[in-house]
Coordinates of C-alpha atoms in Angstrom, one line a residue:
M1 CA 142.7 -112.4 -22.9
D2 CA 143.3 -116.6 -23.9
R3 CA 145.7 -115.7 -26.7
F4 CA 145.1 -118.9 -28.5
E5 CA 141.0 -118.4 -28.4
A6 CA 141.7 -114.7 -30.0
M7 CA 144.3 -116.2 -33.0
R8 CA 141.6 -118.6 -33.3
T9 CA 138.6 -115.9 -33.7
L10 CA 140.8 -113.6 -35.9
V11 CA 141.5 -116.8 -38.2
A12 CA 137.7 -117.1 -38.6
A13 CA 137.7 -114.2 -39.5
V14 CA 139.9 -113.8 -42.2
D15 CA 138.8 -117.5 -43.4
S16 CA 135.2 -116.4 -43.1
G17 CA 134.9 -112.9 -44.6
S18 CA 133.4 -111.4 -42.1
L19 CA 132.9 -111.1 -37.7
S20 CA 129.8 -112.1 -38.1
A21 CA 130.4 -115.4 -40.6
A22 CA 132.7 -116.4 -37.7
S23 CA 130.6 -115.3 -35.0
R24 CA 128.7 -118.4 -36.6
A25 CA 131.7 -121.1 -38.1
L26 CA 132.5 -120.9 -34.2
N27 CA 129.1 -120.2 -32.4
T28 CA 130.6 -117.9 -30.5
P29 CA 128.2 -114.1 -30.1
L30 CA 129.0 -111.3 -32.6
P31 CA 130.2 -109.3 -29.5
T32 CA 132.1 -111.3 -28.4
V33 CA 134.5 -112.9 -32.2
S34 CA 134.2 -108.3 -32.2
R35 CA 135.8 -108.0 -29.0
R36 CA 138.7 -110.3 -29.4
V37 CA 139.8 -109.3 -32.2
S38 CA 139.7 -106.0 -30.9
D39 CA 141.9 -107.1 -27.7
L40 CA 144.0 -109.0 -29.6
E41 CA 144.5 -105.2 -31.4
A42 CA 145.0 -103.9 -28.4
H43 CA 148.2 -106.1 -26.8
L44 CA 150.0 -106.6 -30.3
G45 CA 150.0 -102.5 -30.3
A46 CA 149.3 -102.5 -33.8
Q47 CA 145.5 -102.8 -36.7
L48 CA 145.3 -106.0 -38.2
L49 CA 142.2 -105.5 -39.8
V50 CA 140.3 -102.7 -41.7
R51 CA 136.6 -103.8 -41.5
T52 CA 134.3 -102.2 -44.5
S53 CA 131.3 -102.4 -45.3
R54 CA 131.7 -105.4 -47.7
K55 CA 134.4 -107.5 -46.5
L56 CA 137.7 -107.6 -43.6
I57 CA 140.9 -106.5 -45.7
L58 CA 144.1 -107.6 -43.1
T59 CA 146.8 -105.0 -42.7
E60 CA 149.9 -105.6 -43.4
A61 CA 150.7 -106.2 -39.8
G62 CA 147.3 -108.3 -39.9
E63 CA 148.4 -111.0 -43.1
A64 CA 151.9 -111.3 -40.8
F65 CA 150.5 -112.0 -37.6
V66 CA 147.6 -114.7 -39.6
A67 CA 150.7 -116.2 -41.0
V68 CA 152.2 -117.5 -37.4
A69 CA 148.4 -117.1 -35.8
R70 CA 148.5 -120.2 -38.4
R71 CA 151.3 -121.9 -37.5
L72 CA 150.9 -122.3 -34.2
L73 CA 146.7 -123.4 -33.9
D74 CA 148.3 -125.8 -36.1
D75 CA 151.2 -127.3 -34.1
L76 CA 148.5 -126.8 -31.1
G77 CA 145.7 -128.7 -32.9
D78 CA 148.8 -131.5 -33.3
A79 CA 149.7 -131.5 -29.8
E80 CA 146.2 -132.3 -28.7
R81 CA 145.4 -134.6 -30.8
A82 CA 149.0 -136.2 -29.5
A83 CA 147.6 -136.4 -26.5
S84 CA 144.2 -137.6 -27.3
G85 CA 145.5 -140.4 -29.0
E86 CA 145.0 -139.6 -32.0
Y87 CA 148.5 -140.7 -33.5
R88 CA 148.8 -143.3 -32.0
A89 CA 146.0 -144.9 -33.5
P90 CA 143.5 -144.2 -36.0
R91 CA 140.3 -141.7 -35.1
G92 CA 138.7 -138.2 -35.2
E93 CA 137.4 -136.5 -38.7
L94 CA 138.8 -136.6 -42.1
L95 CA 138.0 -134.3 -44.4
V96 CA 137.8 -135.2 -48.1
T97 CA 137.5 -133.9 -51.5
A98 CA 137.1 -134.4 -54.8
P99 CA 135.3 -133.8 -58.4
I100 CA 131.4 -134.5 -58.8
I101 CA 131.3 -136.8 -60.5
F102 CA 135.4 -139.0 -60.4
G103 CA 133.8 -138.6 -55.8
K104 CA 129.7 -140.7 -56.8
L105 CA 131.0 -142.7 -59.0
H106 CA 134.8 -144.0 -56.8
V107 CA 135.7 -142.2 -54.3
A108 CA 132.4 -142.6 -52.8
P109 CA 132.6 -146.4 -52.4
I110 CA 136.2 -146.6 -51.3
I111 CA 135.2 -143.6 -47.9
H112 CA 132.5 -146.5 -48.0
A113 CA 134.4 -149.5 -47.4
F114 CA 137.0 -147.3 -45.3
L115 CA 134.2 -146.5 -42.7
G116 CA 133.6 -150.7 -42.5
A117 CA 137.5 -150.9 -42.0
Y118 CA 137.9 -147.9 -39.3
P119 CA 134.8 -147.7 -36.6
D120 CA 137.0 -145.1 -35.4
V121 CA 137.4 -143.0 -38.4
T122 CA 134.3 -140.7 -40.0
V123 CA 134.9 -138.2 -42.9
R124 CA 133.1 -136.0 -44.3
L125 CA 133.1 -135.5 -48.6
V126 CA 132.6 -132.7 -50.0
L127 CA 132.5 -132.8 -53.4
S128 CA 133.2 -130.0 -56.1
D129 CA 134.8 -129.8 -59.7
E130 CA 136.0 -125.9 -57.9
V131 CA 139.6 -126.2 -56.6
I132 CA 139.6 -125.9 -53.4
D133 CA 142.0 -125.0 -50.8
L134 CA 142.9 -127.2 -48.7
V135 CA 144.4 -124.9 -46.1
E136 CA 142.1 -122.2 -46.0
A137 CA 139.4 -125.4 -46.0
H138 CA 141.5 -127.5 -43.2
V139 CA 141.4 -130.4 -46.2
D140 CA 143.0 -133.6 -45.0
V141 CA 143.0 -135.0 -48.1
A142 CA 142.3 -134.2 -51.7
V143 CA 141.6 -135.7 -55.3
R144 CA 142.9 -134.1 -58.1
I145 CA 142.3 -134.3 -61.6
G146 CA 144.9 -132.1 -63.7
R147 CA 148.6 -131.4 -63.8
L148 CA 149.1 -130.1 -60.5
P149 CA 151.3 -126.5 -60.0
D150 CA 154.4 -126.1 -58.3
S151 CA 153.6 -126.4 -54.5
D152 CA 154.2 -127.6 -51.3
L153 CA 151.5 -129.7 -51.2
I154 CA 151.8 -134.0 -51.1
A155 CA 151.6 -135.7 -54.1
R156 CA 150.9 -139.6 -54.8
Q157 CA 149.9 -140.7 -58.1
M158 CA 147.5 -143.5 -58.8
G159 CA 147.0 -143.2 -63.0
H160 CA 145.7 -141.0 -65.1
V161 CA 141.9 -140.1 -67.1
R162 CA 142.3 -138.3 -71.1
W163 CA 139.4 -136.9 -72.8
L164 CA 137.7 -139.2 -75.0
I165 CA 134.8 -138.5 -78.2
C166 CA 131.9 -140.4 -78.1
A167 CA 128.6 -141.0 -79.4
S168 CA 125.6 -143.6 -80.0
P169 CA 126.1 -146.5 -82.4
D170 CA 122.0 -145.0 -83.3
Y171 CA 123.7 -141.3 -83.7
L172 CA 127.0 -142.8 -85.6
A173 CA 124.9 -145.2 -88.1
R174 CA 122.1 -141.4 -89.0
R175 CA 125.0 -139.6 -89.4
G176 CA 128.3 -141.1 -90.7
E177 CA 131.4 -141.3 -88.6
P178 CA 133.6 -138.5 -89.1
A179 CA 137.0 -139.2 -90.0
T180 CA 138.9 -135.9 -88.4
P181 CA 137.9 -132.8 -86.2
E182 CA 137.0 -130.8 -88.2
A183 CA 134.4 -133.0 -89.7
L184 CA 133.4 -132.0 -86.1
A185 CA 131.5 -128.8 -87.9
D186 CA 128.9 -130.8 -89.3
H187 CA 127.3 -132.6 -86.3
D188 CA 125.5 -132.5 -83.7
C189 CA 127.6 -132.0 -80.5
I190 CA 126.3 -131.8 -76.7
A191 CA 128.0 -128.9 -75.1
F192 CA 129.0 -129.3 -70.7
E193 CA 128.2 -125.6 -70.4
G194 CA 126.5 -124.2 -67.6
L195 CA 126.1 -119.8 -68.6
Q196 CA 128.8 -119.1 -69.9
T197 CA 128.7 -120.4 -73.4
F198 CA 132.3 -122.8 -74.1
R199 CA 131.6 -123.7 -77.9
N200 CA 135.7 -125.5 -79.0
W201 CA 137.0 -128.9 -78.7
S202 CA 140.6 -129.1 -77.3
I203 CA 141.7 -132.5 -79.6
G204 CA 144.6 -134.3 -79.8
G205 CA 147.9 -134.1 -77.9
G206 CA 151.0 -132.3 -78.0
V207 CA 151.8 -130.7 -81.5
V208 CA 149.1 -131.9 -83.2
A209 CA 146.7 -130.5 -79.9
R210 CA 144.2 -128.4 -82.0
S211 CA 141.2 -126.2 -81.4
V212 CA 137.6 -127.3 -82.8
A213 CA 134.5 -125.6 -83.2
I214 CA 131.6 -127.2 -82.4
R215 CA 127.3 -126.5 -83.2
P216 CA 126.3 -128.3 -79.7
R217 CA 122.4 -130.3 -80.9
F218 CA 122.3 -129.5 -76.5
S219 CA 124.1 -128.2 -74.0
T220 CA 124.1 -129.3 -69.8
N221 CA 125.9 -128.3 -67.1
T222 CA 126.4 -132.2 -65.4
A223 CA 128.5 -134.3 -67.0
D224 CA 126.4 -137.3 -67.0
A225 CA 123.6 -135.5 -68.3
V226 CA 126.0 -135.5 -70.8
V227 CA 126.7 -138.8 -71.4
E228 CA 123.2 -139.8 -70.8
A229 CA 122.5 -136.7 -74.4
A230 CA 124.8 -138.9 -76.3
A231 CA 123.5 -142.2 -75.2
A232 CA 120.4 -140.8 -75.9
G233 CA 121.6 -140.5 -79.3
L234 CA 121.4 -136.9 -79.1
G235 CA 124.8 -135.7 -81.2
I236 CA 128.4 -136.3 -80.3
A237 CA 130.4 -135.7 -76.5
R238 CA 133.2 -134.8 -75.4
V239 CA 134.1 -136.4 -72.6
I240 CA 136.5 -137.5 -69.7
S241 CA 137.3 -141.5 -69.7
Y242 CA 135.8 -141.9 -66.3
Q243 CA 133.0 -140.7 -66.8
A244 CA 131.9 -142.2 -70.0
A245 CA 133.3 -145.5 -68.6
A246 CA 130.1 -147.8 -67.9
A247 CA 128.8 -146.1 -71.3
I248 CA 130.9 -146.9 -73.1
A249 CA 131.4 -150.7 -71.3
A250 CA 127.5 -151.4 -72.2
G251 CA 127.5 -149.8 -75.5
R252 CA 126.1 -146.7 -75.1
V253 CA 128.3 -144.8 -76.7
T254 CA 131.2 -145.7 -78.4
T255 CA 134.3 -143.7 -78.7
I256 CA 135.0 -142.1 -83.0
L257 CA 139.0 -140.3 -83.4
R258 CA 140.9 -142.2 -81.3
S259 CA 143.8 -141.6 -83.4
F260 CA 143.4 -137.8 -81.9
S261 CA 144.2 -138.8 -78.4
T262 CA 145.0 -136.5 -75.7
D263 CA 147.8 -136.3 -73.8
P264 CA 147.1 -138.1 -70.2
I265 CA 145.6 -136.5 -67.9
P266 CA 147.2 -137.5 -63.7
V267 CA 145.1 -138.1 -61.3
N268 CA 146.5 -137.3 -57.8
L269 CA 145.8 -137.8 -53.4
V270 CA 146.9 -135.1 -52.4
H271 CA 147.8 -133.2 -48.2
Q272 CA 149.6 -130.8 -46.3
S273 CA 153.8 -131.5 -45.5
Q274 CA 153.3 -132.1 -41.8
R275 CA 156.2 -133.2 -39.8
V276 CA 154.4 -136.1 -38.3
Q277 CA 150.9 -137.5 -40.2
P278 CA 148.4 -138.6 -37.9
L279 CA 146.7 -141.7 -38.1
K280 CA 144.4 -141.2 -39.8
R281 CA 145.6 -139.7 -42.6
R282 CA 148.4 -143.0 -43.1
A283 CA 145.7 -145.5 -42.6
F284 CA 143.2 -143.7 -45.3
L285 CA 145.7 -143.1 -47.8
D286 CA 146.8 -146.4 -47.5
F287 CA 143.9 -148.0 -47.9
V288 CA 141.8 -145.2 -51.0
V289 CA 145.7 -145.4 -52.9
P290 CA 145.4 -148.7 -54.4
R291 CA 141.7 -148.3 -54.7
L292 CA 141.7 -146.1 -56.9
T293 CA 145.0 -147.1 -58.8
A294 CA 143.0 -150.3 -59.6
A295 CA 140.0 -148.3 -60.3
L296 CA 141.2 -145.9 -62.7
A297 CA 143.6 -148.8 -64.3
A298 CA 139.7 -150.9 -65.1
V299 CA 138.5 -147.4 -66.6
N300 CA 141.2 -147.4 -68.6
D301 CA 140.8 -151.6 -69.6
M302 CA 137.4 -150.7 -70.6
V303 CA 137.8 -147.6 -72.8
R304 CA 140.6 -149.1 -74.4
C305 CA 138.3 -152.3 -75.7
A306 CA 135.8 -149.8 -76.9

């Protein structure tokens, strides 16, 4: 039995949730995947997984073993990358995640330039508004917008964004500009929501923060659609500054209720702590950080001048 191969198979089964999913992820026949896990359990003399009709459940022994197996596989990966030269020159694949709209507007263009500068590096960019677990998904670098919880991740802050309230000049000419957050109750609003409704906006920061009920005229589940609806004069929208910066700069929407500004929201690049950092990630961070910092500063300038 190849113990490293068996450990890879076990970790893949745990991460994907089933032996069949691990079979697809590893491009390995299901009987082979099942045999590797069974052989590993026989070698250890302990049950690692409880197989149910819906999912795999780690036993107590399995949880402890998988934690150690992950570390061993990571160390083996480091050794393989060092031997192949990844630590001597930037090369290999990077998996990067970012929020959808921020990633489209600011991250993807910088990655395009990075690829031009580093021909031996490839990048897989995954855009998602969900918080992706860097360890389980093997993510190299993630863009995180918001306060970071305490963790072992390394973070590099590049700037900040803010929530803001905006509407088109046409709408404000027709309906007037609300003087207070409570006056939003008398206005058409545009809600950012999906199948579940979200009809309260948090406005203001610190001790003056408050939650205000809104009456949506239109609702949608993407930020760019919210901005377009506001620009079309359908109502008042609450979006993050980077989402509306271009529309603000073009005069399609204008910010209102500026004296009720929310606290700044930090934007960070995060990655796992590693004894020896691959050059591909170091090169990526050195390339991206100053450019994203400048992009965020430009967004704040556009919003501030509105």
